[in-house]
C-alpha cells in the first residue's frame, strides 16, 4: 500500500522525498486503493487504466467485465428463485379472482414508498382492487401495527402485501390472520424471528434463499414480485416500475453491483425520457435536469424531497406524486414536498449544531460509540443527526428524543460495525426495534436509558478494532492528463451508475501546471482553475478548498474525479479536485 502522509513523492522514480511534517497543505493521507496487477490487465485484455478500475471492483474475468459494463438483463435473475414467491403470487391471484380488496402496506422512507408505488401500479395493470397504506413515522412507527390492521379490516381488506417491512412483525401478522386477512411479506431486512408457516416471506436474504443476488432493497424485491405477477397474468412489466425501483435502490444505499446495477441503470435511462407529471414537477422544483440525470443527482435532488414527507408529515404525499397522472395535482404535490424539504433542512441544521455541542460538552469523543439525547428533536430527523455524527466521528452513533414515557432513537454506524447486533446484544426489552447492520432504530422505555448506554457501549467496544481514525483519501490509480482521452472517457461512462460499492473513480496526477486560478462562491470557499500537463489542458474545480488557495504553487499534485460540466448547451470535462499539494 502506497501512502502519502506528511511526505510527497515529487518525481517519477520516487527517489526524492520532500518531508513536510505537520504541513497544512495535507488534509488527509492519500492511499492507493490497490497496487496495479499486470495479471488483471492480461486476464481482462484491456488497457492498464481500464483493467485497474475493473480489478478494483472485483471483476476478474472477461465475462464478468462484459456483464458489469453492459449492466443489462443478464444481471437480472428469475424472480421465481426468490423464497416463497410462488405462494405469494398464488395468494394475490386468488384474491383478484375472488374480487377481494388488496392492501399494499409500505414503509415511509423512499425505499418503501417506491416499492409501494411499484406494487400499486402493478395491481392497477392486472385489474386488482387495491388500496395503499403508509404508516405515519411519528404516530405509528415502522412496520405493521394493530391499529392499521384494524383500519384495513374495516375496509374489507382480505390480503395485505408488505413492502420493505414485515420480516420482524410476527405478532402483527398473526393478529391479521386472526381477522381472516392473508399476508404476504416482501422485505429485505434481517430476519430475527420466524413467520407463521402459511405466510410467504419473500426475502432474498433468508438463510435458505437460493436467489443469486442478496442485496436487493425493498423496492428491488417489490419489483421482482411485480415481475412475477405480470408474468403470471400474461402482461409485460411496465417500464415505469424500473424508475421507481431505481429511486428506492439509490435512496436505501443498495450496493450498485450485480442486479442493482441493472435496476438503476435501466431506471435512469427510462427516467431521462419519462412523461410522468409527478416526477417532472418534482425535478423542476429541484432544478434537476432529467435529460442528464445521474444516480448522484437523484441522491441530492429528488430523493431528499421524497424523503421529507415521511420525516416530517405523511409519506402519502410522496406516494401520490409517484403515482399521479394529473398535472395539476402533481404541481401542488411538488410544491408541498419542496417546502417540507426546506423545513427539514432547517430543522436538521439546528439539531446537528446542538448534537455536536453535546458531544463536546459531555466529552463523548473518547467513547467507542456516541449517544446524544435531546427531548425536543423531531423524530423524523434523528437518522440525519446520527448519520452526520457517525460520519464525523467515525463511530456508531445513537440520536434520541423523548416520546411520551419512551425514548425514540435512530442509530448509524461506519462500515465494519454491526449496529443491529450491538442493539440486540444489550438484551433489553425494546418496545420496537429493527434495521440493518449499519442503520437501525428503536423505541425503549425512558427509565432504561442509562442502562442502554452502558450495555450498548460494552457491545460496541467488542466490535472496535482500531477503526476510529479518519479514513485516508483513496485513489484508484495514477494517470497523466493524456490518459483522459475519448476511449477512457467512454469506458468511464460505461462504468456508471456510480454509488454504493461502485464509487466514482478517484485519480492522482502529479506535476500539474496551474495555468489559471481564482476563488469563487459567495464566501470564496471554492477554487476554480485551469490546469495543464504537456499539450492537455482542462478546467478544474475544488469545492470547499478556498481556504487553501494561498497554498497553490505554480505546479501541484492532485487527486480528483472526472466530471462533466454542462453550460450553454455544451459539455466539457472538468477535474473535480478533492485535495492537492502545491509543489
Coordinates of C-alpha atoms in Angstrom, one line a residue:
X1 CA 0.0 0.0 0.0
X2 CA 1.4 3.4 -1.0
X3 CA 0.7 6.1 1.5
X4 CA 1.2 9.9 1.1
X5 CA 1.2 11.3 4.6
X6 CA 3.4 14.3 5.6
X7 CA 5.6 13.4 2.6
X8 CA 5.1 14.0 -1.1
X9 CA 6.6 12.0 -3.9
X10 CA 7.5 14.6 -6.4
X11 CA 9.3 12.8 -9.2
X12 CA 8.7 9.7 -11.4
X13 CA 11.4 7.5 -10.0
X14 CA 10.1 8.1 -6.5
X15 CA 13.6 8.5 -5.1
X16 CA 13.3 12.1 -3.8
X17 CA 11.1 13.0 -0.9
X18 CA 10.0 16.3 0.5
X19 CA 9.3 15.8 4.1
X20 CA 6.6 18.2 5.4
X21 CA 5.8 17.2 9.0
X22 CA 2.6 19.0 10.1
X23 CA 2.3 20.7 6.7
X24 CA -1.1 22.4 6.5
X25 CA -1.4 21.5 2.8
X26 CA -2.0 17.9 3.5
X27 CA -5.5 17.5 4.9
X28 CA -5.5 13.7 4.8
X29 CA -3.4 10.7 3.8
X30 CA -3.5 9.7 0.2
X31 CA -3.7 6.0 -0.2
X32 CA -3.5 3.9 -3.3
X33 CA -6.6 1.7 -3.4
X34 CA -4.7 -1.4 -4.6
X35 CA -1.4 -1.9 -6.3
X36 CA -1.8 -2.5 -10.0
X37 CA -1.6 -6.1 -11.2
X38 CA -0.4 -6.9 -14.7
X39 CA -2.2 -10.2 -14.2
X40 CA -5.5 -8.4 -14.2
X41 CA -4.5 -6.4 -17.2
X42 CA -3.6 -9.6 -19.2
X43 CA -6.7 -11.5 -18.0
X44 CA -9.2 -8.8 -18.9
X45 CA -7.4 -7.9 -22.2
X46 CA -7.9 -4.2 -21.5
X47 CA -5.6 -1.2 -21.3
X48 CA -3.9 -0.7 -17.9
X49 CA -6.3 2.1 -16.7
X50 CA -9.4 0.2 -17.6
X51 CA -8.2 -3.1 -16.2
X52 CA -7.2 -1.5 -12.9
X53 CA -10.6 0.1 -12.4
X54 CA -12.4 -3.2 -13.0
X55 CA -10.0 -5.2 -11.0
X56 CA -10.5 -2.8 -8.1
X57 CA -14.2 -3.7 -8.2
X58 CA -13.7 -7.4 -8.0
X59 CA -14.1 -8.0 -11.8
X60 CA -11.7 -10.9 -12.6
X61 CA -12.7 -12.3 -15.9
X62 CA -13.7 -11.1 -19.4
X63 CA -17.2 -12.4 -18.9
X64 CA -17.6 -10.6 -15.6
X65 CA -16.3 -7.4 -17.3
X66 CA -18.9 -7.8 -20.1
X67 CA -21.7 -8.2 -17.6
X68 CA -20.5 -5.3 -15.4
X69 CA -20.2 -2.8 -18.2
X70 CA -23.4 -3.9 -20.0
X71 CA -25.5 -3.9 -16.8
X72 CA -28.4 -5.3 -18.9
X73 CA -30.9 -8.1 -18.4
X74 CA -28.1 -10.6 -18.0
X75 CA -27.8 -9.3 -14.4
X76 CA -31.5 -9.8 -13.7
X77 CA -32.4 -13.1 -12.1
X78 CA -35.6 -15.1 -12.4
X79 CA -38.0 -13.9 -9.7
X80 CA -39.2 -17.5 -9.3
X81 CA -35.9 -18.1 -7.4
X82 CA -37.0 -15.8 -4.6
X83 CA -38.1 -17.7 -1.4
X84 CA -41.9 -18.3 -1.2
X85 CA -42.7 -16.2 -4.2
X86 CA -44.9 -18.8 -5.8
X87 CA -47.1 -18.9 -2.7
X88 CA -47.2 -15.1 -2.7
X89 CA -48.3 -14.9 -6.3
X90 CA -50.9 -17.5 -5.7
X91 CA -52.5 -15.6 -2.9
X92 CA -52.6 -12.4 -5.0
X93 CA -54.1 -14.3 -7.9
X94 CA -56.8 -15.9 -5.7
X95 CA -57.7 -12.5 -4.1
X96 CA -58.1 -10.9 -7.6
X97 CA -60.2 -13.8 -8.9
X98 CA -62.4 -13.5 -5.8
X99 CA -62.8 -9.8 -6.2
X100 CA -61.2 -9.1 -2.8
X101 CA -59.6 -5.9 -1.8
X102 CA -55.8 -6.0 -1.5
X103 CA -53.8 -3.5 0.6
X104 CA -50.2 -2.5 -0.1
X105 CA -48.6 -1.7 3.2
X106 CA -45.2 0.1 2.8
X107 CA -42.6 1.7 4.9
X108 CA -42.4 5.6 5.0
X109 CA -38.9 6.0 3.6
X110 CA -38.2 6.3 -0.2
X111 CA -37.4 2.6 -0.5
X112 CA -40.7 1.7 1.0
X113 CA -42.6 4.4 -0.8
X114 CA -41.1 3.5 -4.2
X115 CA -41.8 -0.2 -3.6
X116 CA -45.4 0.6 -2.6
X117 CA -45.8 2.6 -5.8
X118 CA -44.4 -0.3 -7.8
X119 CA -47.0 -2.8 -6.4
X120 CA -49.8 -0.2 -6.7
X121 CA -49.0 0.3 -10.4
X122 CA -48.8 -3.4 -10.9
X123 CA -52.2 -4.1 -9.3
X124 CA -53.7 -1.4 -11.4
X125 CA -52.4 -3.1 -14.6
X126 CA -53.6 -6.6 -13.6
X127 CA -57.0 -5.3 -12.6
X128 CA -56.9 -5.7 -8.8
X129 CA -59.0 -3.8 -6.3
X130 CA -56.2 -2.2 -4.3
X131 CA -55.6 0.4 -1.6
X132 CA -52.3 1.6 -0.2
X133 CA -51.3 2.3 3.4
X134 CA -48.2 4.1 4.6
X135 CA -47.8 4.3 8.4
X136 CA -47.1 7.7 9.9
X137 CA -43.5 7.8 11.2
X138 CA -44.3 9.7 14.4
X139 CA -47.8 8.3 15.3
X140 CA -47.2 4.7 14.2
X141 CA -43.6 4.0 13.6
X142 CA -42.1 1.3 11.3
X143 CA -43.7 -1.8 10.1
X144 CA -47.1 -3.3 10.7
X145 CA -49.2 -2.2 13.6
X146 CA -52.5 -3.5 15.0
X147 CA -54.4 -0.2 14.7
X148 CA -53.5 0.0 11.0
X149 CA -54.6 -3.7 10.5
X150 CA -57.9 -2.9 12.2
X151 CA -58.4 0.0 9.8
X152 CA -57.7 -2.2 6.8
X153 CA -60.1 -4.8 8.1
X154 CA -62.8 -2.1 8.3
X155 CA -62.2 -1.5 4.6
X156 CA -62.8 -5.2 3.9
X157 CA -59.2 -5.9 3.0
X158 CA -58.5 -9.6 2.7
X159 CA -54.9 -9.6 1.7
X160 CA -52.0 -7.4 2.9
X161 CA -48.8 -7.2 1.0
X162 CA -46.0 -5.5 2.9
X163 CA -43.2 -3.6 1.2
X164 CA -39.8 -3.0 2.9
X165 CA -41.1 -4.2 6.2
X166 CA -42.8 -7.1 8.0
X167 CA -40.0 -9.5 8.4
X168 CA -39.9 -8.9 12.2
X169 CA -43.7 -8.4 12.6
X170 CA -44.7 -11.9 13.7
X171 CA -47.2 -10.7 16.3
X172 CA -48.9 -8.3 14.0
X173 CA -49.1 -10.8 11.2
X174 CA -50.8 -13.3 13.5
X175 CA -53.2 -10.6 14.5
X176 CA -54.1 -10.0 10.9
X177 CA -54.6 -13.7 10.3
X178 CA -56.9 -13.9 13.2
X179 CA -59.1 -11.3 11.4
X180 CA -59.1 -13.6 8.4
X181 CA -56.7 -11.4 6.5
X182 CA -53.9 -13.1 4.5
X183 CA -50.5 -11.6 4.5
X184 CA -47.6 -11.7 2.0
X185 CA -44.3 -10.2 3.3
X186 CA -41.9 -8.7 0.8
X187 CA -38.8 -7.3 2.5
X188 CA -35.0 -7.3 2.6
X189 CA -34.3 -6.7 6.3
X190 CA -32.6 -9.1 8.6
X191 CA -34.9 -11.8 9.9
X192 CA -34.5 -12.4 13.6
X193 CA -37.8 -14.2 14.2
X194 CA -40.0 -16.7 12.3
X195 CA -43.1 -16.2 10.3
X196 CA -46.2 -18.4 10.5
X197 CA -45.8 -21.3 8.1
X198 CA -48.8 -20.1 5.9
X199 CA -47.3 -16.7 5.4
X200 CA -45.0 -16.3 2.4
X201 CA -41.9 -14.3 3.3
X202 CA -40.4 -13.1 0.0
X203 CA -36.9 -12.0 1.1
X204 CA -33.7 -12.7 -0.8
X205 CA -31.6 -12.6 2.4
X206 CA -33.2 -15.6 4.1
X207 CA -30.7 -18.2 5.2
X208 CA -32.2 -20.8 2.8
X209 CA -32.6 -18.4 -0.1
X210 CA -31.2 -19.6 -3.5
X211 CA -31.7 -16.2 -5.1
X212 CA -28.3 -15.3 -6.7
X213 CA -28.3 -11.7 -5.6
X214 CA -28.7 -11.0 -1.9
X215 CA -28.6 -7.2 -2.0
X216 CA -31.9 -6.1 -3.4
X217 CA -33.6 -3.2 -1.5
X218 CA -37.3 -3.2 -0.5
X219 CA -38.1 -1.6 -3.8
X220 CA -36.0 -4.2 -5.6
X221 CA -37.9 -7.0 -4.0
X222 CA -41.2 -5.3 -4.9
X223 CA -40.0 -5.1 -8.5
X224 CA -39.2 -8.8 -8.7
X225 CA -42.6 -9.6 -7.1
X226 CA -44.2 -7.4 -9.7
X227 CA -42.3 -9.1 -12.5
X228 CA -43.6 -12.5 -11.3
X229 CA -47.2 -11.2 -11.0
X230 CA -47.0 -9.7 -14.5
X231 CA -45.8 -12.9 -15.9
X232 CA -48.5 -14.9 -14.1
X233 CA -51.2 -12.6 -15.6
X234 CA -49.6 -12.6 -19.1
X235 CA -48.7 -8.9 -19.3
X236 CA -45.4 -7.0 -19.8
X237 CA -43.8 -5.4 -16.8
X238 CA -44.4 -1.7 -17.1
X239 CA -41.2 0.3 -17.7
X240 CA -42.1 2.9 -15.1
X241 CA -41.5 0.3 -12.3
X242 CA -37.8 0.3 -13.1
X243 CA -37.7 4.1 -12.5
X244 CA -39.3 3.6 -9.1
X245 CA -37.0 0.7 -8.2
X246 CA -34.0 2.9 -9.1
X247 CA -35.2 5.5 -6.6
X248 CA -35.5 3.0 -3.8
X249 CA -32.2 1.3 -4.6
X250 CA -30.3 4.6 -4.6
X251 CA -32.1 6.0 -1.6
X252 CA -31.5 2.9 0.5
X253 CA -27.8 2.8 -0.5
X254 CA -28.2 -0.5 -2.2
X255 CA -24.7 -1.6 -3.5
X256 CA -24.5 -0.8 -7.2
X257 CA -23.2 -4.2 -8.2
X258 CA -25.0 -7.1 -9.8
X259 CA -28.7 -6.8 -10.3
X260 CA -28.8 -3.4 -8.6
X261 CA -26.7 -2.1 -11.4
X262 CA -29.2 -3.3 -13.9
X263 CA -32.1 -1.8 -12.0
X264 CA -30.6 1.6 -11.5
X265 CA -29.1 1.9 -15.0
X266 CA -32.3 0.9 -16.7
X267 CA -34.3 3.1 -14.3
X268 CA -32.1 6.2 -15.0
X269 CA -32.2 5.6 -18.8
X270 CA -36.0 5.5 -18.7
X271 CA -36.1 8.5 -16.3
X272 CA -34.5 10.7 -18.9
X273 CA -37.5 10.4 -21.2
X274 CA -40.3 10.0 -18.6
X275 CA -43.6 11.7 -19.1
X276 CA -44.9 11.1 -15.6
X277 CA -46.1 14.5 -14.4
X278 CA -45.2 14.0 -10.7
X279 CA -41.5 13.3 -11.4
X280 CA -41.3 16.1 -13.9
X281 CA -42.8 18.6 -11.5
X282 CA -40.5 17.5 -8.6
X283 CA -37.5 17.7 -10.9
X284 CA -38.5 21.2 -11.8
X285 CA -38.6 22.3 -8.2
X286 CA -35.2 20.6 -7.5
X287 CA -33.6 22.1 -10.6
X288 CA -32.7 18.6 -11.7
X289 CA -32.2 18.1 -15.5
X290 CA -33.7 14.7 -16.2
X291 CA -32.0 14.6 -19.6
X292 CA -28.6 14.3 -17.9
X293 CA -29.5 12.9 -14.5
X294 CA -27.2 10.6 -12.7
X295 CA -27.6 8.4 -9.6
X296 CA -25.7 11.1 -7.6
X297 CA -28.0 13.8 -8.9
X298 CA -31.0 11.9 -7.6
X299 CA -29.4 11.5 -4.2
X300 CA -29.1 15.3 -3.8
X301 CA -32.3 16.4 -5.5
X302 CA -35.4 14.3 -5.9
X303 CA -34.7 11.7 -3.2
X304 CA -34.4 14.2 -0.3
X305 CA -37.7 15.8 -1.3
X306 CA -39.4 12.4 -1.5
X307 CA -38.0 11.6 2.0
X308 CA -39.0 14.9 3.5
X309 CA -42.7 14.0 3.6
X310 CA -42.2 10.8 5.6
X311 CA -39.8 12.5 8.0
X312 CA -42.0 15.5 8.9
X313 CA -45.5 14.7 7.8
X314 CA -47.3 11.9 6.0
X315 CA -45.4 9.9 3.4
X316 CA -48.6 9.6 1.4
X317 CA -47.7 12.8 -0.3
X318 CA -44.6 11.2 -1.8
X319 CA -46.6 8.1 -2.8
X320 CA -49.2 10.2 -4.5
X321 CA -46.6 12.2 -6.6
X322 CA -45.1 8.9 -7.8
X323 CA -48.5 7.5 -8.9
X324 CA -50.4 10.6 -10.1
X325 CA -51.3 11.1 -13.8
X326 CA -52.9 14.5 -13.1
X327 CA -50.7 17.5 -13.9
X328 CA -52.4 19.9 -11.6
X329 CA -52.2 17.5 -8.6
X330 CA -48.5 16.9 -9.5
X331 CA -47.7 20.6 -9.4
X332 CA -49.4 21.0 -6.0
X333 CA -47.7 17.9 -4.5
X334 CA -44.3 19.1 -5.8
X335 CA -44.7 22.5 -4.1
X336 CA -45.7 20.7 -0.8
X337 CA -42.7 18.4 -0.9
X338 CA -40.3 21.3 -1.8
X339 CA -41.5 23.2 1.2
X340 CA -41.2 20.2 3.5
X341 CA -37.7 19.7 2.3
X342 CA -36.8 23.3 3.2
X343 CA -38.3 22.8 6.7
X344 CA -36.4 19.5 7.1
X345 CA -33.2 21.1 6.1
X346 CA -33.6 24.0 8.6
X347 CA -34.5 21.6 11.4
X348 CA -31.6 19.3 10.7
X349 CA -29.1 22.2 10.6
X350 CA -30.1 23.4 14.0
X351 CA -30.3 19.9 15.5
X352 CA -26.9 18.9 14.3
X353 CA -25.4 22.0 15.8
X354 CA -26.9 21.0 19.1
X355 CA -25.7 17.5 18.7
X356 CA -22.1 18.5 18.0
X357 CA -22.2 20.7 21.1
X358 CA -23.5 17.8 23.2
X359 CA -20.6 15.6 22.0
X360 CA -18.1 18.3 23.1
X361 CA -19.8 19.3 26.4
X362 CA -20.1 15.7 27.5
X363 CA -16.7 14.7 26.2
X364 CA -18.1 11.8 24.3
X365 CA -15.3 11.7 21.8
X366 CA -13.5 9.2 24.0
X367 CA -16.3 6.6 23.9
X368 CA -16.5 3.8 21.4
X369 CA -20.0 4.9 20.5
X370 CA -21.8 8.2 20.8
X371 CA -25.2 8.7 22.4
X372 CA -26.9 12.2 22.0
X373 CA -30.3 12.9 23.5
X374 CA -32.4 16.0 23.2
X375 CA -36.0 15.8 24.3
X376 CA -37.4 18.1 21.6
X377 CA -35.7 16.8 18.5
X378 CA -38.2 15.9 15.7
X379 CA -38.2 12.1 15.4
X380 CA -38.1 12.4 11.6
X381 CA -34.6 13.9 11.7
X382 CA -32.9 11.5 14.2
X383 CA -31.4 9.4 11.4
X384 CA -29.9 12.5 9.8
X385 CA -28.3 13.6 13.1
X386 CA -26.9 10.1 13.8
X387 CA -25.6 9.8 10.3
X388 CA -23.8 13.1 10.4
X389 CA -22.1 12.5 13.7
X390 CA -21.2 8.9 12.7
X391 CA -19.5 10.2 9.6
X392 CA -17.7 13.0 11.5
X393 CA -16.5 10.9 14.5
X394 CA -16.3 7.6 12.7
X395 CA -18.1 5.5 15.3
X396 CA -21.6 4.2 15.9
X397 CA -24.0 7.0 17.0
X398 CA -27.4 6.9 18.7
X399 CA -29.6 10.1 18.3
X400 CA -32.6 10.0 20.6
X401 CA -35.6 12.2 21.6
X402 CA -38.4 11.9 24.1
X403 CA -41.6 10.1 23.0
X404 CA -44.0 10.0 25.9
X405 CA -42.7 7.6 28.5
X406 CA -40.2 6.3 26.0
X407 CA -37.2 7.4 24.0
X408 CA -37.2 7.0 20.2
X409 CA -33.8 6.6 18.6
X410 CA -32.1 6.2 15.3
X411 CA -28.6 4.5 15.1
X412 CA -26.0 4.8 12.4
X413 CA -22.5 3.4 12.1
X414 CA -19.5 3.2 9.8
X415 CA -18.7 0.3 7.7
X416 CA -17.3 -2.6 9.8
X417 CA -19.8 -2.3 12.6
X418 CA -22.9 -4.4 13.1
X419 CA -25.3 -1.9 14.6
X420 CA -28.3 -4.2 14.9
X421 CA -26.3 -6.9 16.5
X422 CA -25.0 -4.4 19.1
X423 CA -28.5 -3.3 19.9
X424 CA -29.7 -6.9 20.3
X425 CA -26.7 -7.8 22.5
X426 CA -28.0 -5.4 25.1
X427 CA -30.9 -7.9 25.6
X428 CA -33.2 -5.1 26.7
X429 CA -36.9 -5.2 26.2
X430 CA -37.3 -2.8 23.3
X431 CA -40.8 -1.6 22.5
X432 CA -39.7 -1.6 18.9
X433 CA -36.5 -2.4 17.1
X434 CA -35.3 -3.1 13.5
X435 CA -32.9 -2.2 10.8
X436 CA -29.7 -3.1 9.0
X437 CA -26.1 -3.7 10.0
X438 CA -25.2 0.0 9.8
X439 CA -28.6 1.6 10.2
X440 CA -31.2 0.8 12.8
X441 CA -33.9 2.3 15.0
X442 CA -35.6 1.5 18.3
X443 CA -38.1 2.7 20.9
X444 CA -37.2 2.0 24.6
X445 CA -38.6 2.9 28.0
X446 CA -37.2 6.2 29.2
X447 CA -36.4 4.6 32.6
X448 CA -33.9 2.3 30.8
X449 CA -31.9 5.0 29.0
X450 CA -28.8 4.8 31.3
X451 CA -28.7 1.0 31.3
X452 CA -29.0 1.1 27.5
X453 CA -26.0 3.5 27.2
X454 CA -23.8 1.3 29.4
X455 CA -24.8 -2.0 27.6
X456 CA -24.6 -0.6 24.1
X457 CA -21.1 0.9 24.8
X458 CA -20.0 -2.6 26.0
X459 CA -21.4 -4.3 22.9
X460 CA -19.8 -1.8 20.5
X461 CA -16.5 -1.9 22.3
X462 CA -16.2 -5.5 21.4
X463 CA -16.5 -4.6 17.7
X464 CA -14.0 -1.8 17.8
X465 CA -10.8 -2.7 16.0
X466 CA -8.8 0.5 15.8
X467 CA -11.0 1.9 13.0
X468 CA -11.8 5.2 14.7
X469 CA -9.1 7.1 12.9
X470 CA -10.1 9.3 10.0
X471 CA -10.3 7.5 6.7
X472 CA -7.5 8.3 4.2
X473 CA -8.4 9.6 0.8
X474 CA -8.1 6.6 -1.6
X475 CA -7.3 6.9 -5.2
X476 CA -7.5 4.1 -7.7
X477 CA -4.5 4.8 -9.9
X478 CA -2.1 7.4 -11.1
X479 CA -2.7 8.8 -14.5
X480 CA -1.4 11.6 -16.8
X481 CA -3.8 14.1 -18.3
X482 CA -3.1 12.5 -21.7
X483 CA -5.0 9.4 -20.3
X484 CA -8.1 11.5 -20.3
X485 CA -9.0 10.6 -23.9
X486 CA -12.1 9.6 -25.8
X487 CA -11.7 5.8 -25.2
X488 CA -11.1 6.1 -21.5
X489 CA -14.0 8.6 -21.1
X490 CA -16.3 6.3 -22.9
X491 CA -15.2 3.5 -20.7
X492 CA -15.8 5.6 -17.5
X493 CA -19.3 6.3 -18.8
X494 CA -19.9 2.5 -19.2
X495 CA -19.0 2.1 -15.5
X496 CA -22.0 4.2 -14.4
X497 CA -24.1 4.3 -12.4
X498 CA -21.8 5.2 -9.6
X499 CA -22.8 4.8 -6.0
X500 CA -22.5 2.4 -3.0
X501 CA -19.9 -0.3 -3.7
X502 CA -19.1 1.3 -7.1
X503 CA -17.8 4.7 -6.3
X504 CA -16.8 7.2 -8.9
X505 CA -13.1 6.6 -9.7
X506 CA -10.6 8.9 -8.0
X507 CA -7.3 9.6 -9.8
X508 CA -3.9 11.0 -8.8
X509 CA -1.9 13.2 -11.2
X510 CA 1.4 14.7 -10.3
X511 CA 3.1 17.8 -11.6
X512 CA 0.0 19.6 -12.9
X513 CA 0.8 23.2 -14.1
X514 CA -1.6 25.7 -12.7
X515 CA -2.3 27.8 -15.7
X516 CA -5.0 30.0 -14.2
X517 CA -6.7 30.1 -10.8
X518 CA -9.2 32.1 -8.7
X519 CA -11.6 31.7 -5.8
X520 CA -15.3 31.5 -6.5
X521 CA -18.6 31.4 -4.5
X522 CA -20.3 33.8 -2.2
X523 CA -17.6 33.4 0.5
X524 CA -14.8 32.4 -1.8
X525 CA -14.9 28.9 -0.5
X526 CA -14.2 27.2 -3.8
X527 CA -11.3 27.3 -6.2
X528 CA -11.7 27.5 -10.0
X529 CA -8.6 26.5 -12.0
X530 CA -7.3 25.7 -15.4
X531 CA -4.6 23.0 -15.2
X532 CA -2.3 21.6 -17.9
X533 CA 0.2 18.9 -18.5
X534 CA 2.0 18.7 -21.8
X535 CA -0.5 19.6 -24.5
X536 CA -3.5 18.7 -22.4
X537 CA -5.5 21.4 -20.6
X538 CA -8.6 21.1 -18.5
X539 CA -10.9 23.2 -16.3
X540 CA -10.9 22.2 -12.7
X541 CA -13.0 23.0 -9.6
X542 CA -12.1 22.4 -5.9
X543 CA -15.2 22.6 -3.9
X544 CA -14.6 23.7 -0.3
X545 CA -10.9 24.2 -0.9
X546 CA -11.0 28.0 -1.0
X547 CA -9.1 28.2 2.3
X548 CA -6.1 26.5 0.6
X549 CA -6.0 29.0 -2.2
X550 CA -2.8 30.8 -1.0
X551 CA -1.1 27.4 -0.8
X552 CA -1.3 26.9 -4.6
X553 CA 2.0 26.8 -6.3
X554 CA 2.8 27.1 -10.0
X555 CA 2.6 23.3 -10.0
X556 CA 0.6 20.8 -7.9
X557 CA -0.1 17.2 -7.3
X558 CA -3.8 16.5 -7.1
X559 CA -6.4 13.7 -6.5
X560 CA -9.7 14.2 -8.3
X561 CA -12.7 12.8 -10.0
X562 CA -13.6 13.4 -13.6
X563 CA -16.9 15.2 -14.1
X564 CA -19.0 16.8 -16.9
X565 CA -19.8 20.4 -16.9
X566 CA -23.0 21.5 -18.7
X567 CA -23.1 25.1 -19.8
X568 CA -25.0 26.8 -22.6
X569 CA -25.7 23.5 -24.3
X570 CA -22.0 22.5 -24.3
X571 CA -20.5 19.6 -22.3
X572 CA -16.9 19.8 -21.2
X573 CA -14.7 17.6 -19.0
X574 CA -13.8 19.0 -15.6
X575 CA -11.5 17.8 -12.9
X576 CA -13.3 17.8 -9.6
X577 CA -10.4 18.2 -7.2
X578 CA -10.6 16.5 -3.8
X579 CA -7.3 17.5 -2.4
X580 CA -4.0 19.0 -3.7
X581 CA -0.4 19.8 -2.7
X582 CA 1.4 22.7 -4.2
X583 CA 4.9 21.7 -5.4

